Structure formats: structure tokens, C-alpha cells
Amino acid sequence: MEWLSEGANSWQLTAATLVGLMSVPGLVVLYGGVMQKRWSVNSMMMAFVAFAIVLVLWVLVGFKMGFGEPIHLADSGFFGNFWGKPGSILSSGELLGQAHIPELAEEEFLFPQSTLAYFQIVFAAITPILMLGSVLGRINFKAWIPFVALWTLFCYTINAFLIWGGGYFAQHGAVDYSGGYVIHLAAGVSGFVAAAVIGPRLQRDREVDAPNNLAMVAVGAGLLWMGWNGFNGGDWYSAGQVASASVLNTNLCTAVAFLVWVALDYMTGRKPSLIGSVNGMIVGLVAITPGAGFVNGWGAIVIGVVASTIVYLALNYLSRTAPFRNVDDTLGVVYTHGFAGVAGGLLVGVFANVAMGGEHEGLISGGGLELLKWQALTALWVIVFSMVMTYILLKIVSIFVPLRMTEEEMETGDIAVHGHEVYPSDVPSLGYPDGAPSRPVAPAPGGAG
């Protein structure tokens, strides 16, 4: 194959695998550790099942809905390039042929369609898993399954096509290097809406919100940080200079945001906790994602400082005001992903630098306000559309299955939903969650009682 570069293909598959590890086991382990003991298995199971659902849907219809031939709902304008036609990518021709995004015909991919599809699968799969962090501890497992499927098809693929697949916002110059809007902002907003619709956790879960295993939290967070090298390093679709700069910018911004969070803890009289510091780390990862390959290292540092400060203040102070105080966002996803995603996306309009090898020039590089304007309009679309679509899809699911666990299930947790717990007291409890059945005592040899 003249078009195939084994080096580019190897890096793309490696980057995709790194992103996959962020979900499985990254977020699986993080959620399993950060939740109370009786919610650990449920949290991990919902992450696993979401990953599996998205993977199957993506190859059947989802990839082409986000990156295929457009459905022309109008002759031109917004609905002229709004969404892709559904279709599978399972034929030999689709799997082995050169990667192709019809609306980005000038993009030359040096690897097969199956590589591009898998790379985009792991991005699509992590998004509902991030959203899950907002509703842990009360969402019905039976409702989560259809909701993930519907949200992926009718929310994620539309945002992906409009911004990444050559749709309306892409045609007007809006950029999202690796998912600050498509993934993180959408997950933060949708998670917040879902938390509001489903309702809060039990009062005792909110009052005693104690992680059951901080070591699991640290391992999961570490997998996120290192996995992000694939998240941002793979989105230039080559193993060239921009990929290298993207990886370094990602780690630099994350380190700065982490340290700023620790400094703010000290400045406000708090102790620097592991949970809080992990939030700072995630903010840095999310904030650099929209512009990892568009900004230089100085821009990455400033983005880390600004985003970490904004989200720290939002999480610790804005959260006390309406409407945020009225919604039980379990892990604060609206702050660490929603606010951070907006901050990073807007700052691309300020710090994008054409010297990085792209075509995007921000405000301080002499590009004026045009890029910043379209970054703001795109963010506004993602916020409003994700809110409305999430609400509609939840209401549709609720017609067929309750969105919320029963009070009895929430009191018991994992054993009620899945039949076992994360730290069983003995082996029989795995098979008999309500206790091993009583058995008659065998008589002693020789008939002695």
C-alpha cells in the first residue's frame, strides 16, 4: 500500500490504546476507589458496560454518523453540514482501506480506516464514562445502559461531526484539538443535567463522602495522566513534530495546574488533599486538550494557571450558589470537565500560534477576535445542545425504566444491584451475598456426637 506508513499506523494504534487505558482500567479503578465501599462495584460495572456499548455501536453506525458523508438536511448553512449518515465499517474494504473523512478531503491519513475508527471509539467511549461521575450512587444500572446508547448516537456524534467531522463549526474555523468541547464540556454539562433530573444521593452518602481506597484513586489518576499522552499526542494523526509538542504541552500544563491547586489549598488555609490535587491534575489535562497542538509551551503554562484557578474557585465557592448547590454532582464533573473545557477552548482563541505548524492564530499572535468568537459560539452550542438533548433522552428512557434506584437498593448498594461487594468478608459471600446457607453438622467418625 503506497499510502500506508507503518510508523504512523503504529503510533496511532499505540495512542488509541493509551486512551483506552484511561477508561479501562483508569476511570474504572478511580471510580472504584473514590466511592464509598458499597458503591465501588456498581461504579466500576457502569464504566465497563459503557465502554462495551459504545464500541459496538461505533462500528455498526456511530463512526459514520460522526465522521462520514453528511446528511444534507438543508442546501447550505448549519443544517447543510450537521450530521453524518449512519453505516457500518465492518466490511473488508472498510477495515483495510485508507482512512478517510469525506468533509476533510484534504486530510491525508497514512493508516487504515480501522485504525482511525478505533482511535475515535476510545474517545467516544470515555465521554459517557466521564459523565457517569456526576450520577454515581443512585442511577439505575438498567437505565444507564440505554441512556449511554442513545446519548452516544444522538448527542456525541452530532457534536463530533460539527466540530471534528468537517461540519458547520469546523467550516467556520472553530477548533478543538482533542476534545475539550466534544468530550469534556459535553460530559460536564450532560452529567450536571442528569444529576439534576435523577436527583441526589442519599443524605448520608452526601454527608459522609469517604473514598474506600485512596491507593486505587492514585492509580486511576496516574493512568489518566499518562494515558493523556495518547489522548492529545494522537490527534495530529501523525508521529511528527506537532505530536511531540502536544505531548510535552499536555504534561507541562497538567503539572502547572496540579501545583497551582496545591498552592491555592495552602493560600486558603486548607490541607492539600489527594482528592483535591487529583482534581487539579484533571483540570490541567482537560484545559490543554482543546489547544495542545496549537499553543506553544508558554501558552500551556498560562492555560494551566488560569484554568486551575478558575475551577478551584468554582468548585469551592461557586458551588455554594444556585443552581450548583441544588444539584448533587457526585464527583464535580461540571467543574473539572465542564468549566475546564470552556476555559481551555476559549484560551485557544487567545494563545493559538500559527508558528506551531497549524493555520490557527489567536488574539495575542495578531489573529484578532475571529477565532475567539467562533470558539465562544461553539462552546455555547455544545452547552445548550447537550443540556437539551440529555434532558430529552433521559425522559425517553424514564418511560420504560426508572432512572433512579429504589431507596432499598440505595441503602444496600452493590450487593442489591450486582450480588457482591468490593471487599467480601469471606469467599461464600461471593456466591451467597445474604450469607451462606446453614448446613447440618456432619457426625463425627464412629457415631460420636
Tab-separated table of C-alpha atoms in Angstrom:
chain	number	residue	atom	x	y	z
A	1	MET	CA	0.000	0.000	0.000
A	2	GLU	CA	1.658	3.225	-1.130
A	3	TRP	CA	-0.329	5.307	1.323
A	4	LEU	CA	0.446	3.188	4.391
A	5	SER	CA	3.081	4.371	6.852
A	6	GLU	CA	3.795	1.643	9.366
A	7	GLY	CA	5.322	4.230	11.711
A	8	ALA	CA	2.253	6.478	11.649
A	9	ASN	CA	-0.037	3.463	11.965
A	10	SER	CA	1.954	2.106	14.924
A	11	TRP	CA	1.802	5.407	16.770
A	12	GLN	CA	-1.911	5.839	16.088
A	13	LEU	CA	-2.722	2.383	17.426
A	14	THR	CA	-0.488	2.986	20.444
A	15	ALA	CA	-2.109	6.348	21.126
A	16	ALA	CA	-5.571	4.773	20.849
A	17	THR	CA	-4.590	2.066	23.309
A	18	LEU	CA	-3.304	4.679	25.765
A	19	VAL	CA	-6.661	6.451	25.535
A	20	GLY	CA	-8.469	3.152	26.046
A	21	LEU	CA	-6.409	2.537	29.186
A	22	MET	CA	-7.712	5.838	30.560
A	23	SER	CA	-11.172	4.257	30.690
A	24	VAL	CA	-10.308	0.597	31.231
A	25	PRO	CA	-8.848	0.390	33.800
A	26	GLY	CA	-8.139	4.085	34.523
A	27	LEU	CA	-11.560	5.509	35.329
A	28	VAL	CA	-12.820	2.083	36.392
A	29	VAL	CA	-10.172	1.991	39.133
A	30	LEU	CA	-10.515	5.672	40.025
A	31	TYR	CA	-14.292	5.417	40.446
A	32	GLY	CA	-13.966	2.136	42.317
A	33	GLY	CA	-11.630	3.786	44.802
A	34	VAL	CA	-13.196	7.203	45.190
A	35	MET	CA	-16.703	5.965	46.012
A	36	GLN	CA	-17.878	4.550	49.344
A	37	LYS	CA	-17.348	0.815	49.773
A	38	ARG	CA	-20.902	-0.190	48.952
A	39	TRP	CA	-20.835	1.705	45.621
A	40	SER	CA	-17.445	0.514	44.360
A	41	VAL	CA	-18.589	-2.453	42.253
A	42	ASN	CA	-21.543	-0.544	40.797
A	43	SER	CA	-19.291	2.345	39.760
A	44	MET	CA	-16.825	0.026	38.050
A	45	MET	CA	-19.525	-2.017	36.317
A	46	MET	CA	-21.174	1.059	34.812
A	47	ALA	CA	-17.835	2.222	33.412
A	48	PHE	CA	-17.156	-1.211	31.908
A	49	VAL	CA	-20.595	-1.553	30.338
A	50	ALA	CA	-20.472	1.954	28.823
A	51	PHE	CA	-17.143	1.166	27.162
A	52	ALA	CA	-18.562	-2.035	25.650
A	53	ILE	CA	-21.800	-0.382	24.449
A	54	VAL	CA	-20.029	2.460	22.660
A	55	LEU	CA	-17.522	0.143	20.992
A	56	VAL	CA	-20.249	-1.985	19.410
A	57	LEU	CA	-22.410	0.975	18.386
A	58	TRP	CA	-19.443	2.788	16.898
A	59	VAL	CA	-18.586	0.102	14.354
A	60	LEU	CA	-22.246	-0.515	13.471
A	61	VAL	CA	-23.369	3.087	12.882
A	62	GLY	CA	-21.589	5.641	15.087
A	63	PHE	CA	-18.316	6.247	13.273
A	64	LYS	CA	-20.005	7.330	10.061
A	65	MET	CA	-22.508	9.464	11.993
A	66	GLY	CA	-19.606	11.460	13.375
A	67	PHE	CA	-17.098	11.284	10.512
A	68	GLY	CA	-18.898	10.079	7.383
A	69	GLU	CA	-20.836	11.541	4.452
A	70	PRO	CA	-23.112	14.361	5.646
A	71	ILE	CA	-26.881	14.188	5.790
A	72	HIS	CA	-27.918	17.352	3.945
A	73	LEU	CA	-30.903	18.484	5.987
A	74	ALA	CA	-30.657	21.803	4.134
A	75	ASP	CA	-28.918	23.069	0.978
A	76	SER	CA	-26.435	25.108	2.991
A	77	GLY	CA	-25.829	26.680	6.387
A	78	PHE	CA	-25.916	24.983	9.758
A	79	PHE	CA	-28.131	22.044	8.781
A	80	GLY	CA	-26.327	21.578	5.489
A	81	ASN	CA	-23.403	20.043	7.397
A	82	PHE	CA	-24.902	18.879	10.649
A	83	TRP	CA	-24.636	15.099	10.943
A	84	GLY	CA	-23.234	12.070	9.151
A	85	LYS	CA	-25.145	9.224	7.516
A	86	PRO	CA	-25.164	6.077	9.690
A	87	GLY	CA	-23.468	2.983	8.378
A	88	SER	CA	-21.188	0.142	9.397
A	89	ILE	CA	-17.442	-0.142	8.925
A	90	LEU	CA	-17.236	-3.931	9.176
A	91	SER	CA	-16.632	-4.921	5.549
A	92	SER	CA	-13.135	-5.894	4.474
A	93	GLY	CA	-12.936	-2.812	2.289
A	94	GLU	CA	-13.829	-0.505	5.173
A	95	LEU	CA	-11.447	-2.184	7.586
A	96	LEU	CA	-8.423	-2.327	5.271
A	97	GLY	CA	-8.914	0.774	3.138
A	98	GLN	CA	-7.218	4.125	3.703
A	99	ALA	CA	-8.691	6.238	6.493
A	100	HIS	CA	-10.973	8.914	5.103
A	101	ILE	CA	-13.187	11.715	6.436
A	102	PRO	CA	-15.272	12.926	3.452
A	103	GLU	CA	-15.690	16.512	4.628
A	104	LEU	CA	-11.947	16.799	5.248
A	105	ALA	CA	-10.877	15.534	1.839
A	106	GLU	CA	-7.565	17.400	2.020
A	107	GLU	CA	-6.541	15.373	5.094
A	108	GLU	CA	-4.222	12.546	4.069
A	109	PHE	CA	-4.180	9.685	6.554
A	110	LEU	CA	-1.282	7.252	6.429
A	111	PHE	CA	-3.134	4.409	8.143
A	112	PRO	CA	-6.265	2.269	7.592
A	113	GLN	CA	-9.850	3.210	8.353
A	114	SER	CA	-9.917	0.604	11.123
A	115	THR	CA	-7.129	2.487	12.926
A	116	LEU	CA	-8.962	5.794	12.702
A	117	ALA	CA	-12.213	4.160	13.797
A	118	TYR	CA	-10.610	2.556	16.847
A	119	PHE	CA	-8.910	5.809	17.783
A	120	GLN	CA	-12.285	7.553	17.673
A	121	ILE	CA	-14.005	4.663	19.512
A	122	VAL	CA	-11.955	5.204	22.649
A	123	PHE	CA	-12.719	8.933	22.566
A	124	ALA	CA	-16.435	8.278	22.190
A	125	ALA	CA	-16.338	5.646	24.940
A	126	ILE	CA	-14.636	7.774	27.582
A	127	THR	CA	-17.207	10.574	27.265
A	128	PRO	CA	-20.214	8.864	28.926
A	129	ILE	CA	-17.813	7.347	31.475
A	130	LEU	CA	-16.740	10.867	32.446
A	131	MET	CA	-20.398	11.893	32.582
A	132	LEU	CA	-21.047	8.936	34.872
A	133	GLY	CA	-19.054	10.669	37.601
A	134	SER	CA	-21.933	13.102	38.092
A	135	VAL	CA	-24.571	10.451	38.864
A	136	LEU	CA	-22.709	7.752	40.786
A	137	GLY	CA	-24.501	6.410	43.823
A	138	ARG	CA	-28.095	6.473	42.579
A	139	ILE	CA	-28.554	5.963	38.811
A	140	ASN	CA	-30.321	2.737	37.911
A	141	PHE	CA	-27.951	0.340	36.121
A	142	LYS	CA	-30.819	-0.767	33.863
A	143	ALA	CA	-31.428	2.846	32.822
A	144	TRP	CA	-27.727	3.624	32.335
A	145	ILE	CA	-27.406	1.059	29.530
A	146	PRO	CA	-29.988	2.530	27.090
A	147	PHE	CA	-29.083	6.088	28.054
A	148	VAL	CA	-25.433	5.567	27.079
A	149	ALA	CA	-26.501	4.119	23.728
A	150	LEU	CA	-28.936	6.942	22.947
A	151	TRP	CA	-26.606	9.720	24.159
A	152	THR	CA	-23.722	8.405	22.071
A	153	LEU	CA	-25.825	8.262	18.910
A	154	PHE	CA	-27.895	11.435	19.278
A	155	CYS	CA	-25.620	13.782	21.199
A	156	TYR	CA	-21.976	12.781	20.860
A	157	THR	CA	-21.971	12.040	17.118
A	158	ILE	CA	-23.625	15.380	16.281
A	159	ASN	CA	-21.077	17.407	18.246
A	160	ALA	CA	-18.282	15.310	16.757
A	161	PHE	CA	-19.456	15.887	13.192
A	162	LEU	CA	-19.990	19.618	13.637
A	163	ILE	CA	-16.541	20.193	15.143
A	164	TRP	CA	-14.310	17.306	14.015
A	165	GLY	CA	-16.054	15.771	11.010
A	166	GLY	CA	-15.955	18.869	8.825
A	167	GLY	CA	-19.359	20.207	9.865
A	168	TYR	CA	-20.600	23.744	10.365
A	169	PHE	CA	-18.311	24.884	13.164
A	170	ALA	CA	-15.230	23.331	11.580
A	171	GLN	CA	-16.005	25.148	8.338
A	172	HIS	CA	-16.067	28.462	10.205
A	173	GLY	CA	-12.683	27.925	11.781
A	174	ALA	CA	-13.585	26.639	15.251
A	175	VAL	CA	-11.049	24.165	16.618
A	176	ASP	CA	-10.993	21.536	19.320
A	177	TYR	CA	-7.665	19.773	19.104
A	178	SER	CA	-8.573	16.696	21.122
A	179	GLY	CA	-11.973	17.054	22.770
A	180	GLY	CA	-12.209	19.947	25.208
A	181	TYR	CA	-15.651	20.660	23.761
A	182	VAL	CA	-16.755	17.406	22.114
A	183	ILE	CA	-15.799	15.287	25.133
A	184	HIS	CA	-15.212	17.264	28.320
A	185	LEU	CA	-17.626	20.175	28.037
A	186	ALA	CA	-20.373	17.868	26.752
A	187	ALA	CA	-19.728	15.385	29.574
A	188	GLY	CA	-19.704	18.088	32.241
A	189	VAL	CA	-22.935	19.702	31.062
A	190	SER	CA	-24.753	16.421	30.391
A	191	GLY	CA	-23.641	14.964	33.711
A	192	PHE	CA	-24.927	18.012	35.563
A	193	VAL	CA	-28.308	17.814	33.820
A	194	ALA	CA	-28.523	14.078	34.536
A	195	ALA	CA	-27.717	14.673	38.206
A	196	ALA	CA	-30.483	17.277	38.393
A	197	VAL	CA	-33.060	15.057	36.679
A	198	ILE	CA	-32.237	11.868	38.604
A	199	GLY	CA	-31.971	13.614	41.963
A	200	PRO	CA	-29.402	13.475	44.768
A	201	ARG	CA	-27.773	10.559	46.537
A	202	LEU	CA	-28.947	9.509	49.974
A	203	GLN	CA	-28.299	12.191	52.542
A	204	ARG	CA	-25.818	10.029	54.415
A	205	ASP	CA	-23.813	9.469	51.239
A	206	ARG	CA	-23.562	13.214	50.755
A	207	GLU	CA	-22.588	13.872	54.335
A	208	VAL	CA	-20.030	11.068	54.664
A	209	ASP	CA	-18.454	11.113	51.213
A	210	ALA	CA	-15.433	8.979	52.122
A	211	PRO	CA	-13.364	7.174	49.453
A	212	ASN	CA	-12.934	3.478	50.194
A	213	ASN	CA	-9.412	3.169	48.729
A	214	LEU	CA	-7.159	6.157	48.050
A	215	ALA	CA	-4.494	3.922	46.514
A	216	MET	CA	-6.993	2.981	43.779
A	217	VAL	CA	-7.687	6.689	43.258
A	218	ALA	CA	-3.962	7.387	42.823
A	219	VAL	CA	-3.527	4.519	40.364
A	220	GLY	CA	-6.549	5.590	38.332
A	221	ALA	CA	-5.406	9.208	38.287
A	222	GLY	CA	-1.930	8.177	37.196
A	223	LEU	CA	-3.366	6.152	34.322
A	224	LEU	CA	-5.350	9.218	33.264
A	225	TRP	CA	-2.280	11.446	33.289
A	226	MET	CA	-0.048	9.079	31.320
A	227	GLY	CA	-2.886	7.948	29.064
A	228	TRP	CA	-3.425	11.552	28.058
A	229	ASN	CA	-0.188	11.322	26.056
A	230	GLY	CA	-2.226	9.267	23.607
A	231	PHE	CA	-5.288	11.462	24.021
A	232	ASN	CA	-3.505	14.598	22.800
A	233	GLY	CA	-0.449	13.061	21.175
A	234	GLY	CA	-2.537	11.098	18.699
A	235	ASP	CA	-4.808	13.844	17.471
A	236	TRP	CA	-2.414	15.263	14.915
A	237	TYR	CA	-2.816	11.867	13.196
A	238	SER	CA	0.939	11.543	12.665
A	239	ALA	CA	4.056	10.863	14.689
A	240	GLY	CA	5.610	14.186	13.752
A	241	GLN	CA	6.724	17.393	15.427
A	242	VAL	CA	3.293	18.604	16.455
A	243	ALA	CA	2.531	15.295	18.174
A	244	SER	CA	5.723	15.691	20.219
A	245	ALA	CA	4.877	19.269	21.165
A	246	SER	CA	1.333	18.230	22.067
A	247	VAL	CA	2.605	15.582	24.485
A	248	LEU	CA	5.014	17.977	26.167
A	249	ASN	CA	2.398	20.755	26.376
A	250	THR	CA	-0.050	18.296	27.915
A	251	ASN	CA	2.315	17.253	30.684
A	252	LEU	CA	3.522	20.811	31.295
A	253	CYS	CA	0.040	22.281	31.652
A	254	THR	CA	-1.016	19.403	33.902
A	255	ALA	CA	1.974	19.796	36.209
A	256	VAL	CA	1.362	23.549	36.486
A	257	ALA	CA	-2.349	23.110	37.193
A	258	PHE	CA	-1.604	20.453	39.837
A	259	LEU	CA	0.911	22.722	41.610
A	260	VAL	CA	-1.383	25.755	41.410
A	261	TRP	CA	-4.160	23.701	43.047
A	262	VAL	CA	-1.833	22.708	45.903
A	263	ALA	CA	-0.726	26.335	46.300
A	264	LEU	CA	-4.344	27.534	46.418
A	265	ASP	CA	-5.099	24.961	49.112
A	266	TYR	CA	-2.327	26.427	51.251
A	267	MET	CA	-3.345	30.019	50.461
A	268	THR	CA	-6.946	29.367	51.556
A	269	GLY	CA	-5.958	27.570	54.760
A	270	ARG	CA	-6.760	24.070	53.530
A	271	LYS	CA	-4.614	20.952	53.668
A	272	PRO	CA	-3.523	19.709	50.222
A	273	SER	CA	-5.551	16.511	49.910
A	274	LEU	CA	-5.007	13.755	47.368
A	275	ILE	CA	-8.570	14.071	46.070
A	276	GLY	CA	-8.225	17.824	45.634
A	277	SER	CA	-4.852	17.526	43.950
A	278	VAL	CA	-6.217	14.936	41.531
A	279	ASN	CA	-8.906	17.460	40.617
A	280	GLY	CA	-6.160	19.971	39.851
A	281	MET	CA	-4.388	17.419	37.693
A	282	ILE	CA	-7.589	16.639	35.748
A	283	VAL	CA	-8.239	20.346	35.207
A	284	GLY	CA	-4.820	20.756	33.600
A	285	LEU	CA	-5.376	17.743	31.347
A	286	VAL	CA	-8.800	18.963	30.261
A	287	ALA	CA	-7.820	22.605	29.765
A	288	ILE	CA	-4.871	21.887	27.459
A	289	THR	CA	-6.855	19.394	25.396
A	290	PRO	CA	-8.560	21.918	23.049
A	291	GLY	CA	-5.247	23.523	22.100
A	292	ALA	CA	-2.424	21.065	22.847
A	293	GLY	CA	-1.017	21.294	19.312
A	294	PHE	CA	-1.994	24.907	18.650
A	295	VAL	CA	-0.208	26.716	21.506
A	296	ASN	CA	3.437	26.897	22.495
A	297	GLY	CA	4.867	25.999	25.899
A	298	TRP	CA	4.336	29.460	27.370
A	299	GLY	CA	0.689	29.264	26.383
A	300	ALA	CA	0.421	25.843	28.025
A	301	ILE	CA	1.770	27.259	31.300
A	302	VAL	CA	-0.680	30.171	31.305
A	303	ILE	CA	-3.587	27.865	30.472
A	304	GLY	CA	-2.647	25.664	33.438
A	305	VAL	CA	-2.557	28.631	35.833
A	306	VAL	CA	-5.775	30.241	34.593
A	307	ALA	CA	-7.860	27.072	34.328
A	308	SER	CA	-6.762	25.673	37.690
A	309	THR	CA	-7.571	28.958	39.420
A	310	ILE	CA	-10.986	29.272	37.763
A	311	VAL	CA	-12.036	25.712	38.559
A	312	TYR	CA	-10.661	25.862	42.111
A	313	LEU	CA	-12.777	28.938	42.827
A	314	ALA	CA	-15.814	27.412	41.100
A	315	LEU	CA	-15.572	24.103	42.945
A	316	ASN	CA	-15.010	25.634	46.364
A	317	TYR	CA	-17.115	28.795	46.205
A	318	LEU	CA	-19.431	28.981	43.172
A	319	SER	CA	-20.690	25.511	44.127
A	320	ARG	CA	-22.345	27.102	47.169
A	321	THR	CA	-24.637	29.234	45.000
A	322	ALA	CA	-27.705	28.367	42.931
A	323	PRO	CA	-28.120	26.382	40.769
A	324	PHE	CA	-24.972	24.421	41.616
A	325	ARG	CA	-25.742	23.926	45.303
A	326	ASN	CA	-29.100	22.409	44.381
A	327	VAL	CA	-27.618	19.632	42.231
A	328	ASP	CA	-25.696	16.666	43.615
A	329	ASP	CA	-22.889	16.301	41.055
A	330	THR	CA	-21.156	13.374	42.779
A	331	LEU	CA	-17.589	13.973	41.594
A	332	GLY	CA	-17.941	17.601	40.496
A	333	VAL	CA	-17.692	16.766	36.784
A	334	VAL	CA	-19.314	20.050	35.767
A	335	TYR	CA	-16.329	21.861	37.298
A	336	THR	CA	-13.341	19.670	36.415
A	337	HIS	CA	-14.551	18.915	32.887
A	338	GLY	CA	-17.237	21.478	32.048
A	339	PHE	CA	-15.602	24.646	33.378
A	340	ALA	CA	-12.112	23.454	32.445
A	341	GLY	CA	-13.242	22.551	28.930
A	342	VAL	CA	-14.740	26.001	28.345
A	343	ALA	CA	-11.671	27.728	29.778
A	344	GLY	CA	-9.303	25.742	27.599
A	345	GLY	CA	-11.405	26.181	24.476
A	346	LEU	CA	-11.653	29.951	24.874
A	347	LEU	CA	-7.956	30.285	25.677
A	348	VAL	CA	-7.154	28.653	22.335
A	349	GLY	CA	-8.684	31.786	20.812
A	350	VAL	CA	-6.152	33.793	22.789
A	351	PHE	CA	-2.967	31.711	22.598
A	352	ALA	CA	-3.157	29.760	19.307
A	353	ASN	CA	0.094	30.320	17.457
A	354	VAL	CA	0.473	29.780	13.712
A	355	ALA	CA	4.193	29.110	14.271
A	356	MET	CA	3.174	25.732	15.756
A	357	GLY	CA	2.517	24.481	12.249
A	358	GLY	CA	-1.223	24.962	12.005
A	359	GLU	CA	-3.415	27.642	10.462
A	360	HIS	CA	-4.862	28.985	13.689
A	361	GLU	CA	-3.812	32.329	15.112
A	362	GLY	CA	-5.143	33.654	18.393
A	363	LEU	CA	-5.556	37.115	19.797
A	364	ILE	CA	-2.048	37.656	21.163
A	365	SER	CA	-0.418	36.420	17.944
A	366	GLY	CA	-2.203	39.018	15.852
A	367	GLY	CA	-5.134	36.900	14.768
A	368	GLY	CA	-7.758	39.258	16.137
A	369	LEU	CA	-11.052	38.173	17.648
A	370	GLU	CA	-12.289	35.894	14.856
A	371	LEU	CA	-11.026	32.626	16.317
A	372	LEU	CA	-12.106	33.589	19.831
A	373	LYS	CA	-15.585	34.441	18.521
A	374	TRP	CA	-16.054	31.025	16.940
A	375	GLN	CA	-14.604	29.280	19.973
A	376	ALA	CA	-17.221	31.034	22.113
A	377	LEU	CA	-20.095	30.260	19.716
A	378	THR	CA	-19.068	26.611	19.532
A	379	ALA	CA	-18.925	26.367	23.329
A	380	LEU	CA	-22.385	27.933	23.551
A	381	TRP	CA	-23.744	25.362	21.086
A	382	VAL	CA	-22.248	22.407	22.959
A	383	ILE	CA	-23.632	23.679	26.275
A	384	VAL	CA	-27.176	24.330	25.064
A	385	PHE	CA	-27.452	21.289	22.791
A	386	SER	CA	-26.010	18.896	25.374
A	387	MET	CA	-28.372	20.214	28.048
A	388	VAL	CA	-31.476	19.897	25.898
A	389	MET	CA	-30.612	16.548	24.315
A	390	THR	CA	-29.605	14.973	27.626
A	391	TYR	CA	-32.870	16.056	29.228
A	392	ILE	CA	-34.915	14.675	26.318
A	393	LEU	CA	-33.083	11.347	26.238
A	394	LEU	CA	-33.405	10.869	29.991
A	395	LYS	CA	-37.145	11.482	29.795
A	396	ILE	CA	-37.449	8.948	26.965
A	397	VAL	CA	-35.554	6.316	28.953
A	398	SER	CA	-37.668	7.032	32.036
A	399	ILE	CA	-40.797	5.993	30.138
A	400	PHE	CA	-39.509	2.430	30.045
A	401	VAL	CA	-37.313	2.063	33.125
A	402	PRO	CA	-36.880	4.161	36.296
A	403	LEU	CA	-33.818	6.407	36.147
A	404	ARG	CA	-33.236	6.143	39.861
A	405	MET	CA	-32.596	3.124	42.052
A	406	THR	CA	-35.128	2.331	44.717
A	407	GLU	CA	-34.475	3.549	48.241
A	408	GLU	CA	-33.849	-0.041	49.344
A	409	GLU	CA	-31.223	-0.526	46.629
A	410	MET	CA	-29.500	2.717	47.547
A	411	GLU	CA	-29.361	1.688	51.189
A	412	THR	CA	-27.671	-1.599	50.293
A	413	GLY	CA	-25.642	-0.663	47.214
A	414	ASP	CA	-23.519	-3.188	45.337
A	415	ILE	CA	-24.983	-6.359	46.825
A	416	ALA	CA	-28.527	-5.304	45.891
A	417	VAL	CA	-27.574	-4.428	42.309
A	418	HIS	CA	-24.770	-6.835	41.413
A	419	GLY	CA	-24.852	-9.554	44.055
A	420	HIS	CA	-21.408	-8.982	45.546
A	421	GLU	CA	-19.242	-6.302	47.134
A	422	VAL	CA	-15.748	-4.986	46.555
A	423	TYR	CA	-14.280	-6.354	49.790
A	424	PRO	CA	-16.203	-9.550	50.606
A	425	SER	CA	-15.762	-10.722	54.163
A	426	ASP	CA	-15.389	-14.354	53.070
A	427	VAL	CA	-15.453	-16.465	49.925
A	428	PRO	CA	-19.036	-17.766	50.321
A	429	SER	CA	-20.336	-14.181	50.277
A	430	LEU	CA	-19.497	-14.008	46.585
A	431	GLY	CA	-21.973	-16.772	45.852
A	432	TYR	CA	-24.356	-16.038	48.722
A	433	PRO	CA	-24.463	-12.268	49.245
A	434	ASP	CA	-27.022	-12.672	52.018
A	435	GLY	CA	-24.847	-15.183	53.828
A	436	ALA	CA	-24.000	-18.812	53.210
A	437	PRO	CA	-26.950	-21.158	53.789
A	438	SER	CA	-26.833	-23.129	57.015
A	439	ARG	CA	-25.734	-26.724	56.657
A	440	PRO	CA	-26.209	-29.667	59.053
A	441	VAL	CA	-23.117	-30.562	61.010
A	442	ALA	CA	-21.688	-33.917	59.866
A	443	PRO	CA	-21.467	-36.516	62.640
A	444	ALA	CA	-18.052	-37.346	63.997
A	445	PRO	CA	-16.439	-40.637	62.875
A	446	GLY	CA	-17.655	-43.676	64.804
A	447	GLY	CA	-21.050	-42.147	65.517
A	448	ALA	CA	-19.831	-39.919	68.367
A	449	GLY	CA	-21.969	-36.874	68.835
